[in-house]
Coordinates of N, CA, C and O in Angstrom, one line a residue:
M1 N -41.2 -32.4 -51.2 CA -41.2 -32.7 -49.8 C -40.1 -33.7 -49.4 O -40.2 -34.8 -50.0
P2 N -39.2 -33.3 -48.6 CA -38.1 -34.3 -48.2 C -38.7 -35.5 -47.5 O -39.7 -35.5 -46.9
T3 N -37.9 -36.6 -47.6 CA -38.3 -37.8 -46.9 C -37.7 -37.9 -45.5 O -36.9 -37.1 -45.1
S4 N -38.1 -38.9 -44.8 CA -37.5 -39.3 -43.5 C -36.5 -40.4 -43.6 O -36.1 -41.0 -42.7
H5 N -36.3 -40.8 -44.9 CA -35.4 -42.0 -45.1 C -33.9 -41.6 -44.8 O -33.5 -40.5 -45.0
T6 N -33.2 -42.7 -44.4 CA -31.8 -42.7 -44.5 C -31.4 -43.7 -45.5 O -32.2 -44.5 -46.0
I7 N -30.1 -43.9 -45.8 CA -29.7 -44.9 -46.7 C -30.1 -46.3 -46.2 O -30.5 -47.1 -47.0
L8 N -29.9 -46.5 -44.9 CA -30.3 -47.8 -44.4 C -31.8 -48.1 -44.5 O -32.2 -49.2 -44.9
T9 N -32.6 -47.1 -44.2 CA -34.1 -47.4 -44.2 C -34.5 -47.5 -45.7 O -35.4 -48.3 -46.0
L10 N -33.8 -46.9 -46.6 CA -34.2 -47.1 -48.0 C -33.8 -48.5 -48.5 O -34.6 -49.1 -49.2
K11 N -32.6 -48.9 -48.1 CA -32.2 -50.3 -48.4 C -33.2 -51.3 -47.8 O -33.5 -52.3 -48.5
N12 N -33.7 -51.1 -46.6 CA -34.6 -52.0 -46.0 C -36.0 -51.9 -46.7 O -36.7 -52.9 -46.8
A13 N -36.3 -50.8 -47.3 CA -37.6 -50.7 -48.1 C -37.4 -51.6 -49.3 O -38.4 -52.2 -49.8
A14 N -36.2 -51.6 -49.9 CA -36.0 -52.4 -51.0 C -36.1 -53.9 -50.6 O -36.7 -54.7 -51.4
L15 N -35.5 -54.3 -49.5 CA -35.7 -55.6 -49.0 C -37.1 -56.0 -48.7 O -37.5 -57.2 -49.0
D16 N -37.9 -55.1 -48.3 CA -39.3 -55.3 -48.1 C -40.0 -55.8 -49.4 O -40.9 -56.6 -49.4
G17 N -39.5 -55.2 -50.5 CA -40.0 -55.5 -51.8 C -39.8 -56.9 -52.3 O -40.6 -57.4 -53.1
I18 N -38.9 -57.6 -51.7 CA -38.7 -59.1 -52.0 C -38.9 -60.0 -50.8 O -38.6 -61.1 -50.8
G19 N -39.5 -59.4 -49.8 CA -40.0 -60.2 -48.6 C -38.8 -60.7 -47.7 O -39.0 -61.7 -47.1
E20 N -37.7 -59.9 -47.7 CA -36.6 -60.3 -46.8 C -36.6 -59.4 -45.5 O -37.1 -58.3 -45.5
L21 N -35.9 -60.0 -44.5 CA -35.7 -59.3 -43.3 C -34.9 -58.0 -43.4 O -33.9 -58.0 -44.3
P22 N -35.1 -57.0 -42.6 CA -34.3 -55.8 -42.8 C -32.9 -55.9 -42.3 O -32.6 -56.8 -41.5
L23 N -32.1 -55.0 -42.7 CA -30.7 -55.0 -42.3 C -30.6 -54.2 -41.0 O -31.3 -53.2 -40.8
A24 N -29.6 -54.5 -40.2 CA -29.2 -53.7 -39.0 C -27.9 -53.0 -39.3 O -27.2 -53.4 -40.2
P25 N -27.6 -51.9 -38.7 CA -26.3 -51.2 -38.9 C -25.2 -52.2 -38.8 O -25.1 -52.9 -37.8
G26 N -24.3 -52.2 -39.7 CA -23.1 -53.0 -39.7 C -23.3 -54.4 -40.2 O -22.3 -55.2 -40.3
D27 N -24.5 -54.8 -40.7 CA -24.7 -56.1 -41.3 C -23.8 -56.2 -42.5 O -23.6 -55.3 -43.3
T28 N -23.3 -57.5 -42.7 CA -22.4 -57.7 -43.9 C -22.9 -59.0 -44.6 O -22.1 -59.7 -45.3
N29 N -24.2 -59.3 -44.5 CA -24.7 -60.5 -45.2 C -24.7 -60.2 -46.8 O -24.3 -59.1 -47.2
A30 N -25.1 -61.2 -47.5 CA -25.1 -61.1 -49.0 C -26.0 -60.0 -49.5 O -25.6 -59.3 -50.4
Y31 N -27.1 -59.7 -48.8 CA -28.0 -58.6 -49.3 C -27.3 -57.3 -49.0 O -27.3 -56.4 -49.8
A32 N -26.7 -57.1 -47.8 CA -26.0 -55.9 -47.5 C -24.8 -55.6 -48.5 O -24.6 -54.5 -48.9
R33 N -24.1 -56.7 -48.8 CA -23.0 -56.5 -49.8 C -23.5 -56.1 -51.2 O -22.9 -55.2 -51.8
W34 N -24.6 -56.7 -51.6 CA -25.1 -56.4 -52.9 C -25.6 -54.9 -52.9 O -25.3 -54.2 -53.9
L35 N -26.3 -54.5 -51.9 CA -26.8 -53.2 -51.8 C -25.7 -52.1 -51.7 O -25.7 -51.1 -52.3
N36 N -24.6 -52.5 -51.0 CA -23.5 -51.6 -50.9 C -22.8 -51.4 -52.2 O -22.4 -50.3 -52.6
R37 N -22.8 -52.4 -53.0 CA -22.1 -52.3 -54.4 C -23.0 -51.6 -55.3 O -22.5 -50.9 -56.2
N38 N -24.3 -51.7 -55.2 CA -25.2 -51.2 -56.3 C -26.0 -49.9 -56.0 O -26.6 -49.4 -56.8
Y39 N -26.0 -49.5 -54.7 CA -26.8 -48.4 -54.3 C -26.4 -47.1 -55.1 O -27.3 -46.5 -55.7
E40 N -25.2 -46.7 -55.1 CA -24.8 -45.4 -55.7 C -25.1 -45.4 -57.2 O -25.7 -44.5 -57.8
H41 N -24.8 -46.5 -57.9 CA -25.1 -46.6 -59.3 C -26.6 -46.5 -59.6 O -27.0 -45.8 -60.5
A42 N -27.4 -47.3 -58.8 CA -28.9 -47.2 -59.0 C -29.4 -45.8 -58.8 O -30.3 -45.4 -59.6
V43 N -28.9 -45.1 -57.8 CA -29.4 -43.8 -57.5 C -29.0 -42.8 -58.7 O -29.9 -42.1 -59.2
R44 N -27.8 -42.9 -59.2 CA -27.4 -42.0 -60.2 C -28.2 -42.3 -61.5 O -28.5 -41.4 -62.3
A45 N -28.4 -43.6 -61.8 CA -29.2 -44.0 -63.0 C -30.6 -43.4 -62.9 O -31.2 -42.9 -63.9
A46 N -31.2 -43.5 -61.7 CA -32.5 -43.0 -61.5 C -32.6 -41.5 -61.6 O -33.5 -41.0 -62.2
L47 N -31.6 -40.8 -61.1 CA -31.6 -39.4 -61.2 C -31.4 -38.9 -62.7 O -32.1 -37.9 -63.1
R48 N -30.6 -39.6 -63.4 CA -30.5 -39.2 -64.9 C -31.7 -39.5 -65.7 O -31.9 -39.0 -66.8
S49 N -32.6 -40.4 -65.2 CA -33.7 -40.8 -66.0 C -34.8 -39.8 -66.2 O -35.7 -39.9 -67.1
N50 N -34.8 -38.7 -65.4 CA -35.9 -37.7 -65.4 C -35.4 -36.4 -64.8 O -34.5 -36.4 -63.9
P51 N -35.9 -35.3 -65.2 CA -35.4 -34.0 -64.6 C -36.2 -33.8 -63.3 O -37.1 -33.0 -63.2
W52 N -35.8 -34.5 -62.2 CA -36.4 -34.4 -60.9 C -36.2 -33.0 -60.3 O -35.1 -32.5 -60.2
N53 N -37.3 -32.4 -59.9 CA -37.3 -31.0 -59.4 C -36.3 -30.9 -58.2 O -35.6 -29.9 -58.1
F54 N -36.3 -31.9 -57.3 CA -35.5 -31.8 -56.1 C -34.0 -31.8 -56.4 O -33.2 -31.4 -55.6
A55 N -33.6 -32.3 -57.6 CA -32.2 -32.5 -57.9 C -31.7 -31.4 -58.9 O -30.6 -31.5 -59.3
I56 N -32.6 -30.5 -59.3 CA -32.2 -29.5 -60.3 C -31.5 -28.3 -59.7 O -31.9 -27.8 -58.6
E57 N -30.5 -27.8 -60.3 CA -29.8 -26.6 -59.9 C -29.6 -25.8 -61.2 O -29.4 -26.3 -62.3
L58 N -29.7 -24.4 -61.0 CA -29.4 -23.5 -62.1 C -27.9 -23.0 -62.0 O -27.6 -22.6 -60.9
H59 N -27.2 -23.1 -63.0 CA -25.8 -22.6 -63.0 C -25.4 -21.7 -64.1 O -25.9 -21.9 -65.2
Q60 N -24.5 -20.8 -63.8 CA -23.9 -20.0 -64.9 C -22.4 -20.5 -64.9 O -21.7 -20.4 -63.9
L61 N -22.0 -21.1 -66.1 CA -20.8 -21.8 -66.2 C -19.6 -20.8 -66.4 O -19.8 -19.8 -67.1
N62 N -18.5 -21.2 -65.9 CA -17.2 -20.4 -66.1 C -16.5 -21.0 -67.4 O -16.4 -22.2 -67.6
R63 N -15.9 -20.1 -68.2 CA -15.2 -20.5 -69.3 C -13.8 -21.2 -68.9 O -13.2 -20.7 -68.0
S64 N -13.5 -22.3 -69.5 CA -12.3 -23.0 -69.2 C -11.1 -22.2 -69.7 O -11.2 -21.5 -70.7
L65 N -9.9 -22.5 -69.1 CA -8.7 -21.9 -69.6 C -8.2 -22.6 -70.9 O -7.4 -22.1 -71.6
T66 N -8.6 -23.9 -71.1 CA -8.3 -24.6 -72.3 C -9.3 -24.4 -73.3 O -10.5 -24.1 -73.1
E67 N -8.9 -24.7 -74.6 CA -9.8 -24.5 -75.7 C -9.9 -25.8 -76.5 O -8.9 -26.6 -76.6
P68 N -11.0 -26.1 -77.2 CA -11.1 -27.3 -78.0 C -10.1 -27.3 -79.1 O -9.7 -26.2 -79.7
A69 N -9.6 -28.5 -79.6 CA -8.6 -28.5 -80.6 C -9.2 -28.2 -82.0 O -8.6 -27.6 -82.9
F70 N -10.5 -28.5 -82.2 CA -11.2 -28.2 -83.4 C -12.7 -28.2 -83.2 O -13.2 -28.6 -82.1
R71 N -13.5 -27.9 -84.2 CA -14.9 -27.9 -84.2 C -15.6 -26.8 -83.3 O -16.4 -26.0 -83.8
W72 N -15.2 -26.7 -82.1 CA -15.8 -25.8 -81.1 C -14.7 -24.7 -80.8 O -13.5 -25.0 -80.8
R73 N -15.2 -23.6 -80.3 CA -14.3 -22.5 -79.9 C -14.0 -22.5 -78.4 O -12.9 -22.0 -78.0
Y74 N -15.0 -22.9 -77.6 CA -14.8 -22.7 -76.1 C -15.2 -24.0 -75.4 O -16.0 -24.8 -75.8
Y75 N -14.6 -24.2 -74.2 CA -15.0 -25.1 -73.2 C -15.6 -24.3 -72.0 O -15.0 -23.3 -71.6
H76 N -16.6 -24.8 -71.4 CA -17.1 -24.2 -70.2 C -17.2 -25.4 -69.2 O -17.7 -26.5 -69.5
D77 N -16.7 -25.2 -68.0 CA -16.6 -26.2 -67.0 C -17.9 -26.5 -66.3 O -18.6 -25.5 -65.8
L78 N -18.3 -27.7 -66.2 CA -19.5 -28.2 -65.4 C -19.1 -28.3 -64.0 O -18.0 -28.7 -63.7
P79 N -20.0 -28.1 -63.0 CA -19.7 -28.1 -61.6 C -19.6 -29.6 -61.1 O -20.2 -30.5 -61.7
P80 N -18.8 -29.8 -60.0 CA -18.8 -31.1 -59.5 C -20.2 -31.6 -59.1 O -21.0 -30.9 -58.6
G81 N -20.4 -32.9 -59.3 CA -21.7 -33.5 -58.9 C -22.8 -33.4 -60.0 O -23.9 -33.8 -59.7
W82 N -22.5 -32.9 -61.2 CA -23.5 -32.8 -62.2 C -23.8 -34.2 -62.8 O -22.9 -35.1 -62.9
L83 N -25.0 -34.5 -63.2 CA -25.3 -35.8 -63.8 C -26.0 -35.7 -65.1 O -25.8 -36.6 -66.0
R84 N -26.6 -34.6 -65.4 CA -27.3 -34.4 -66.7 C -27.5 -32.9 -67.0 O -27.8 -32.1 -66.1
V85 N -27.2 -32.6 -68.3 CA -27.4 -31.2 -68.7 C -28.8 -31.2 -69.4 O -29.0 -31.9 -70.4
L86 N -29.7 -30.3 -69.0 CA -31.0 -30.2 -69.6 C -30.8 -29.3 -70.8 O -29.7 -28.6 -71.0
P87 N -31.8 -29.2 -71.7 CA -31.6 -28.4 -73.0 C -30.9 -27.1 -72.8 O -31.3 -26.3 -71.9
F88 N -29.8 -26.9 -73.5 CA -28.9 -25.8 -73.4 C -29.3 -24.7 -74.3 O -29.3 -24.8 -75.6
T89 N -29.8 -23.6 -73.8 CA -30.3 -22.5 -74.6 C -29.7 -21.1 -74.2 O -29.0 -21.0 -73.2
R90 N -29.9 -20.1 -75.0 CA -29.3 -18.8 -74.8 C -29.6 -18.2 -73.5 O -28.8 -17.6 -72.8
D91 N -30.9 -18.4 -73.0 CA -31.3 -17.8 -71.7 C -31.5 -18.8 -70.7 O -31.9 -18.5 -69.6
G92 N -31.3 -20.1 -71.0 CA -31.4 -21.1 -70.0 C -32.8 -21.7 -69.9 O -33.0 -22.6 -69.1
S93 N -33.7 -21.2 -70.6 CA -35.1 -21.8 -70.6 C -35.3 -22.8 -71.6 O -34.6 -22.8 -72.7
G94 N -36.4 -23.6 -71.4 CA -36.6 -24.7 -72.4 C -37.1 -24.2 -73.8 O -36.9 -24.9 -74.7
L95 N -37.7 -23.0 -73.8 CA -38.1 -22.5 -75.1 C -37.2 -21.4 -75.6 O -37.5 -20.7 -76.6
G96 N -36.0 -21.3 -75.0 CA -35.0 -20.3 -75.5 C -34.4 -20.8 -76.8 O -34.6 -21.9 -77.3
E97 N -33.5 -19.9 -77.4 CA -32.8 -20.3 -78.6 C -31.8 -21.3 -78.3 O -30.9 -21.1 -77.5
P98 N -31.8 -22.5 -79.0 CA -30.8 -23.5 -78.7 C -29.4 -23.1 -79.0 O -29.2 -22.4 -80.0
I99 N -28.5 -23.5 -78.3 CA -27.1 -23.3 -78.5 C -26.5 -24.7 -79.0 O -26.6 -25.6 -78.2
K100 N -25.8 -24.7 -80.1 CA -25.2 -25.9 -80.5 C -24.0 -26.2 -79.6 O -23.2 -25.3 -79.3
H101 N -24.0 -27.4 -79.1 CA -22.9 -27.8 -78.1 C -22.7 -29.3 -78.1 O -23.5 -30.0 -78.7
A102 N -21.8 -29.7 -77.3 CA -21.5 -31.1 -77.0 C -21.0 -31.1 -75.5 O -20.3 -30.3 -75.1
V103 N -21.5 -32.2 -74.8 CA -21.0 -32.4 -73.5 C -19.8 -33.4 -73.6 O -19.9 -34.5 -74.1
I104 N -18.6 -32.9 -73.3 CA -17.4 -33.6 -73.4 C -16.7 -33.7 -72.0 O -16.2 -32.7 -71.5
G105 N -16.7 -34.9 -71.5 CA -16.2 -35.1 -70.1 C -17.0 -34.2 -69.1 O -18.2 -34.3 -69.1
N106 N -16.3 -33.4 -68.4 CA -17.0 -32.5 -67.4 C -17.0 -31.1 -67.9 O -17.0 -30.1 -67.2
Q107 N -17.2 -30.9 -69.3 CA -17.2 -29.6 -69.9 C -18.3 -29.6 -70.9 O -18.7 -30.6 -71.5
I108 N -18.8 -28.4 -71.2 CA -19.6 -28.1 -72.4 C -18.8 -27.4 -73.4 O -18.1 -26.4 -73.1
A109 N -18.7 -28.0 -74.6 CA -18.0 -27.3 -75.7 C -19.1 -26.6 -76.6 O -20.1 -27.2 -76.9
S110 N -18.8 -25.4 -77.0 CA -19.7 -24.6 -77.9 C -18.8 -23.6 -78.6 O -17.7 -23.4 -78.3
S111 N -19.5 -22.9 -79.5 CA -18.8 -21.7 -80.1 C -19.6 -20.4 -79.8 O -19.3 -19.4 -80.4
Y112 N -20.4 -20.5 -78.8 CA -21.2 -19.3 -78.4 C -20.4 -18.6 -77.3 O -19.9 -19.1 -76.3
D113 N -20.2 -17.3 -77.6 CA -19.3 -16.5 -76.7 C -20.1 -15.7 -75.6 O -19.5 -14.9 -74.9
G114 N -21.4 -15.9 -75.5 CA -22.2 -15.3 -74.4 C -22.1 -16.0 -73.1 O -21.4 -17.0 -73.0
D115 N -23.0 -15.6 -72.2 CA -23.1 -16.3 -70.9 C -23.7 -17.7 -71.1 O -24.6 -17.8 -71.9
H116 N -23.2 -18.6 -70.4 CA -23.7 -20.0 -70.5 C -24.5 -20.3 -69.2 O -24.0 -20.6 -68.2
F117 N -25.9 -20.2 -69.4 CA -26.8 -20.5 -68.3 C -27.3 -21.9 -68.6 O -27.8 -22.2 -69.6
V118 N -27.2 -22.8 -67.6 CA -27.6 -24.2 -67.8 C -28.4 -24.7 -66.6 O -28.2 -24.2 -65.5
T119 N -29.3 -25.6 -66.9 CA -30.1 -26.3 -65.9 C -29.5 -27.7 -65.8 O -29.4 -28.4 -66.8
L120 N -29.1 -28.1 -64.6 CA -28.5 -29.4 -64.4 C -29.2 -30.2 -63.4 O -29.8 -29.7 -62.4
V121 N -29.2 -31.5 -63.6 CA -29.6 -32.5 -62.6 C -28.4 -32.9 -61.9 O -27.4 -33.3 -62.5
M122 N -28.4 -32.7 -60.6 CA -27.2 -33.0 -59.7 C -27.3 -34.3 -59.0 O -28.4 -34.8 -58.7
D123 N -26.2 -34.8 -58.6 CA -26.1 -36.0 -57.8 C -26.6 -35.8 -56.4 O -26.2 -34.9 -55.7
R124 N -27.6 -36.6 -56.0 CA -28.2 -36.5 -54.7 C -28.2 -37.9 -54.1 O -29.1 -38.7 -54.3
Q125 N -27.2 -38.3 -53.3 CA -27.1 -39.6 -52.7 C -27.9 -39.8 -51.4 O -28.2 -40.9 -51.0
D126 N -28.2 -38.7 -50.7 CA -28.8 -38.8 -49.4 C -30.3 -38.8 -49.6 O -31.0 -37.8 -50.0
P127 N -31.0 -39.9 -49.2 CA -32.4 -40.0 -49.4 C -33.2 -38.9 -48.6 O -34.4 -38.7 -49.0
G128 N -32.6 -38.4 -47.6 CA -33.3 -37.3 -46.8 C -33.6 -36.1 -47.6 O -34.4 -35.2 -47.2
T129 N -32.9 -35.9 -48.8 CA -33.1 -34.7 -49.6 C -34.0 -35.0 -50.8 O -34.3 -34.1 -51.6
W130 N -34.5 -36.3 -50.9 CA -35.3 -36.6 -52.1 C -36.8 -36.4 -51.8 O -37.3 -36.2 -50.7
D131 N -37.5 -36.4 -52.9 CA -39.0 -36.5 -52.9 C -39.4 -37.9 -52.5 O -38.7 -38.8 -52.9
Q132 N -40.4 -38.0 -51.7 CA -40.8 -39.4 -51.3 C -41.1 -40.3 -52.4 O -40.8 -41.5 -52.4
L133 N -41.7 -39.8 -53.5 CA -42.1 -40.7 -54.6 C -40.9 -41.2 -55.3 O -40.8 -42.3 -55.8
F134 N -39.8 -40.3 -55.4 CA -38.6 -40.8 -56.0 C -37.9 -41.8 -55.1 O -37.4 -42.8 -55.6
A135 N -38.0 -41.7 -53.8 CA -37.5 -42.7 -52.9 C -38.2 -44.0 -53.1 O -37.6 -45.1 -53.1
D136 N -39.5 -44.0 -53.3 CA -40.3 -45.2 -53.6 C -39.7 -45.9 -54.9 O -39.6 -47.1 -55.0
Y137 N -39.4 -45.1 -55.9 CA -38.9 -45.6 -57.2 C -37.6 -46.2 -57.0 O -37.3 -47.3 -57.5
V138 N -36.7 -45.6 -56.3 CA -35.3 -46.2 -56.1 C -35.4 -47.5 -55.3 O -34.7 -48.4 -55.6
A139 N -36.2 -47.5 -54.3 CA -36.4 -48.7 -53.5 C -36.9 -49.8 -54.4 O -36.4 -51.0 -54.3
A140 N -37.9 -49.5 -55.3 CA -38.4 -50.6 -56.2 C -37.3 -51.0 -57.2 O -37.3 -52.2 -57.5
K141 N -36.5 -50.1 -57.6 CA -35.4 -50.4 -58.6 C -34.4 -51.3 -57.9 O -34.0 -52.3 -58.5
L142 N -34.1 -51.0 -56.7 CA -33.1 -51.9 -56.0 C -33.8 -53.3 -55.7 O -33.1 -54.3 -55.8
A143 N -35.0 -53.3 -55.3 CA -35.7 -54.6 -55.1 C -35.7 -55.4 -56.4 O -35.6 -56.6 -56.3
N144 N -36.0 -54.8 -57.5 CA -36.0 -55.5 -58.8 C -34.6 -56.1 -59.1 O -34.5 -57.3 -59.5
G145 N -33.5 -55.4 -58.8 CA -32.2 -55.9 -59.0 C -31.9 -57.1 -58.1 O -31.4 -58.1 -58.5
M146 N -32.4 -57.0 -56.8 CA -32.2 -58.1 -55.9 C -33.1 -59.3 -56.3 O -32.7 -60.5 -56.1
A147 N -34.3 -59.1 -56.8 CA -35.1 -60.2 -57.3 C -34.4 -61.0 -58.3 O -34.5 -62.2 -58.3
H148 N -33.8 -60.3 -59.3 CA -33.0 -61.0 -60.3 C -31.9 -61.8 -59.7 O -31.6 -62.9 -60.1
R149 N -31.2 -61.2 -58.7 CA -30.0 -61.8 -58.2 C -30.2 -62.9 -57.2 O -29.5 -63.9 -57.2
F150 N -31.2 -62.7 -56.3 CA -31.4 -63.6 -55.2 C -32.5 -64.6 -55.3 O -32.4 -65.7 -54.7
T151 N -33.7 -64.2 -55.8 CA -34.9 -65.0 -55.6 C -35.0 -66.1 -56.7 O -35.5 -67.2 -56.4
A152 N -34.5 -65.9 -57.9 CA -34.7 -66.8 -59.0 C -36.1 -67.3 -59.2 O -36.4 -68.4 -59.6
K153 N -37.0 -66.3 -58.8 CA -38.5 -66.6 -59.0 C -39.1 -65.6 -59.9 O -39.0 -64.4 -59.7
S154 N -39.7 -66.0 -61.0 CA -40.2 -65.1 -62.0 C -41.3 -64.3 -61.4 O -41.5 -63.1 -61.8
S155 N -42.0 -64.8 -60.4 CA -43.1 -64.0 -59.8 C -42.6 -62.8 -59.0 O -43.1 -61.7 -59.1
F156 N -41.4 -62.9 -58.3 CA -40.8 -61.8 -57.6 C -40.3 -60.8 -58.6 O -40.4 -59.6 -58.4
V157 N -39.7 -61.3 -59.7 CA -39.1 -60.4 -60.7 C -40.2 -59.6 -61.4 O -40.1 -58.4 -61.5
Q158 N -41.3 -60.3 -61.7 CA -42.5 -59.5 -62.3 C -43.1 -58.6 -61.3 O -43.4 -57.4 -61.7
L159 N -43.2 -59.0 -60.1 CA -43.8 -58.1 -59.1 C -43.0 -56.8 -58.9 O -43.5 -55.7 -58.8
T160 N -41.7 -57.0 -58.8 CA -40.8 -55.8 -58.6 C -40.7 -55.0 -59.8 O -40.6 -53.7 -59.7
E161 N -40.8 -55.6 -61.0 CA -40.8 -54.8 -62.2 C -42.0 -53.9 -62.3 O -42.0 -52.8 -62.7
N162 N -43.2 -54.5 -62.0 CA -44.4 -53.7 -61.9 C -44.4 -52.6 -60.9 O -44.8 -51.5 -61.2
A163 N -43.8 -52.9 -59.7 CA -43.7 -51.9 -58.7 C -42.8 -50.8 -59.2 O -43.1 -49.6 -58.9
M164 N -41.7 -51.1 -59.8 CA -40.8 -50.1 -60.3 C -41.4 -49.2 -61.4 O -41.3 -48.0 -61.4
A165 N -42.1 -49.8 -62.3 CA -42.8 -49.1 -63.4 C -43.9 -48.2 -62.8 O -44.0 -47.0 -63.2
N166 N -44.7 -48.7 -61.9 CA -45.7 -47.9 -61.3 C -45.1 -46.7 -60.5 O -45.7 -45.6 -60.5
A167 N -44.1 -47.0 -59.7 CA -43.4 -45.9 -58.9 C -42.9 -44.8 -59.8 O -43.0 -43.6 -59.5
M168 N -42.2 -45.2 -60.9 CA -41.7 -44.3 -61.9 C -42.7 -43.4 -62.5 O -42.6 -42.2 -62.6
A169 N -43.8 -44.0 -62.9 CA -44.9 -43.3 -63.6 C -45.5 -42.3 -62.6 O -45.8 -41.1 -63.0
T170 N -45.8 -42.7 -61.4 CA -46.4 -41.8 -60.4 C -45.4 -40.6 -60.0 O -45.8 -39.5 -60.0
A171 N -44.1 -41.0 -59.8 CA -43.2 -39.9 -59.4 C -43.0 -38.9 -60.6 O -42.9 -37.7 -60.3
A172 N -42.9 -39.4 -61.8 CA -42.7 -38.5 -62.9 C -43.9 -37.6 -63.2 O -43.7 -36.5 -63.5
E173 N -45.1 -38.2 -63.0 CA -46.3 -37.4 -63.2 C -46.4 -36.3 -62.2 O -46.6 -35.1 -62.6
I174 N -46.2 -36.6 -60.9 CA -46.2 -35.5 -59.9 C -45.1 -34.5 -60.1 O -45.3 -33.3 -60.0
N175 N -43.9 -35.0 -60.5 CA -42.8 -34.1 -60.7 C -43.1 -33.1 -61.8 O -42.8 -31.9 -61.8
A176 N -43.8 -33.6 -62.9 CA -44.1 -32.7 -64.0 C -45.2 -31.7 -63.6 O -45.1 -30.5 -64.2
F177 N -46.0 -32.0 -62.7 CA -47.1 -31.0 -62.3 C -46.5 -29.9 -61.4 O -47.2 -28.9 -61.1
E178 N -45.3 -30.1 -60.8 CA -44.8 -29.2 -59.8 C -43.9 -28.1 -60.5 O -42.9 -27.7 -60.0
G179 N -44.3 -27.7 -61.7 CA -43.5 -26.7 -62.4 C -44.2 -26.5 -63.8 O -45.0 -27.3 -64.2
S180 N -43.8 -25.4 -64.4 CA -44.4 -25.1 -65.8 C -43.6 -26.0 -66.8 O -42.4 -26.0 -66.8
P181 N -44.4 -26.8 -67.6 CA -43.7 -27.6 -68.6 C -42.9 -26.8 -69.6 O -43.4 -25.7 -70.0
E182 N -41.7 -27.2 -70.0 CA -40.9 -26.5 -70.9 C -40.6 -27.4 -72.1 O -39.7 -28.3 -71.9
P183 N -41.2 -27.3 -73.2 CA -41.0 -28.2 -74.4 C -39.5 -28.1 -74.7 O -38.9 -27.0 -74.6
I184 N -39.0 -29.2 -75.3 CA -37.6 -29.1 -75.7 C -37.4 -29.4 -77.2 O -38.1 -28.8 -78.0
E185 N -36.5 -30.3 -77.6 CA -36.1 -30.4 -79.0 C -37.3 -30.6 -79.9 O -37.3 -30.1 -81.1
Q186 N -38.3 -31.4 -79.5 CA -39.4 -31.8 -80.4 C -40.2 -30.6 -80.8 O -41.1 -30.7 -81.6
Y187 N -40.0 -29.4 -80.1 CA -40.8 -28.2 -80.4 C -40.1 -27.2 -81.2 O -40.4 -26.0 -81.2
D188 N -39.1 -27.7 -82.0 CA -38.4 -26.7 -82.9 C -39.3 -26.0 -83.8 O -39.0 -24.8 -84.2
I189 N -40.4 -26.6 -84.2 CA -41.3 -25.9 -85.1 C -41.9 -24.6 -84.5 O -42.2 -23.7 -85.2
I190 N -42.1 -24.7 -83.2 CA -42.6 -23.5 -82.5 C -41.6 -22.3 -82.6 O -41.9 -21.2 -82.9
R191 N -40.3 -22.6 -82.5 CA -39.2 -21.6 -82.6 C -39.2 -21.1 -84.0 O -39.0 -19.9 -84.2
V192 N -39.3 -21.9 -85.0 CA -39.3 -21.5 -86.4 C -40.4 -20.5 -86.7 O -40.2 -19.5 -87.3
R193 N -41.6 -20.9 -86.2 CA -42.8 -20.0 -86.4 C -42.6 -18.6 -85.7 O -43.1 -17.6 -86.1
A194 N -41.8 -18.7 -84.6 CA -41.6 -17.4 -83.9 C -40.4 -16.6 -84.5 O -40.1 -15.5 -84.0
G195 N -39.8 -17.1 -85.6 CA -38.8 -16.4 -86.2 C -37.4 -16.8 -85.9 O -36.4 -16.2 -86.3
Y196 N -37.2 -17.9 -85.2 CA -35.9 -18.4 -84.8 C -35.3 -19.1 -86.0 O -35.9 -19.9 -86.7
D197 N -34.0 -18.8 -86.3 CA -33.3 -19.4 -87.3 C -32.5 -20.6 -86.8 O -31.6 -20.4 -86.0
P198 N -32.8 -21.8 -87.2 CA -32.1 -23.0 -86.6 C -30.6 -23.0 -86.9 O -29.9 -23.7 -86.2
S199 N -30.1 -22.2 -87.8 CA -28.7 -22.2 -88.1 C -27.9 -21.4 -87.1 O -26.7 -21.3 -87.1
W200 N -28.7 -20.6 -86.3 CA -28.0 -19.7 -85.3 C -27.2 -20.5 -84.3 O -27.6 -21.6 -83.9
R201 N -26.0 -20.1 -84.0 CA -25.2 -20.7 -83.0 C -24.4 -19.7 -82.2 O -24.2 -18.6 -82.6

């Protein structure tokens, strides 16, 4: 479910976490400058931390015109705005046959010559496109950063750390329930029992 947040209201939610007054449009005080510097980084780090449903896209990659110098046979180009490649398998599913690969820059290198179906976590900077629980987590994450920077009070640091951990746990739990779980690398034994040869590439 999308939020009603804007970037400004999200930043003010973070300020609420350390008991500071909200920003108005155009404010340039120390809090505004810190938030302007750290907002995009905090969001991208939060997005990479978990396969959030609202940020997931399914892509079929195009083969690059360039080729790796060694080890791999092909490059496939990742789309603009990607942040994380989820388990890369032959059919794109979590329990599919894994394809040996490496993420190099904005490309996937592999020696597999079939179609490359990938599930990607994409960059989502607009809070209006987020799940509300993820917004709560980002606000808590920003509040924790400001607590370290501005308050110099261990009580505020601990309070915001607890809020961040609780928000992450709640958001990740709900996110996991809104889809069928797909085991990844730790479930290789399941593939072996099903007849999958781990040396396949």
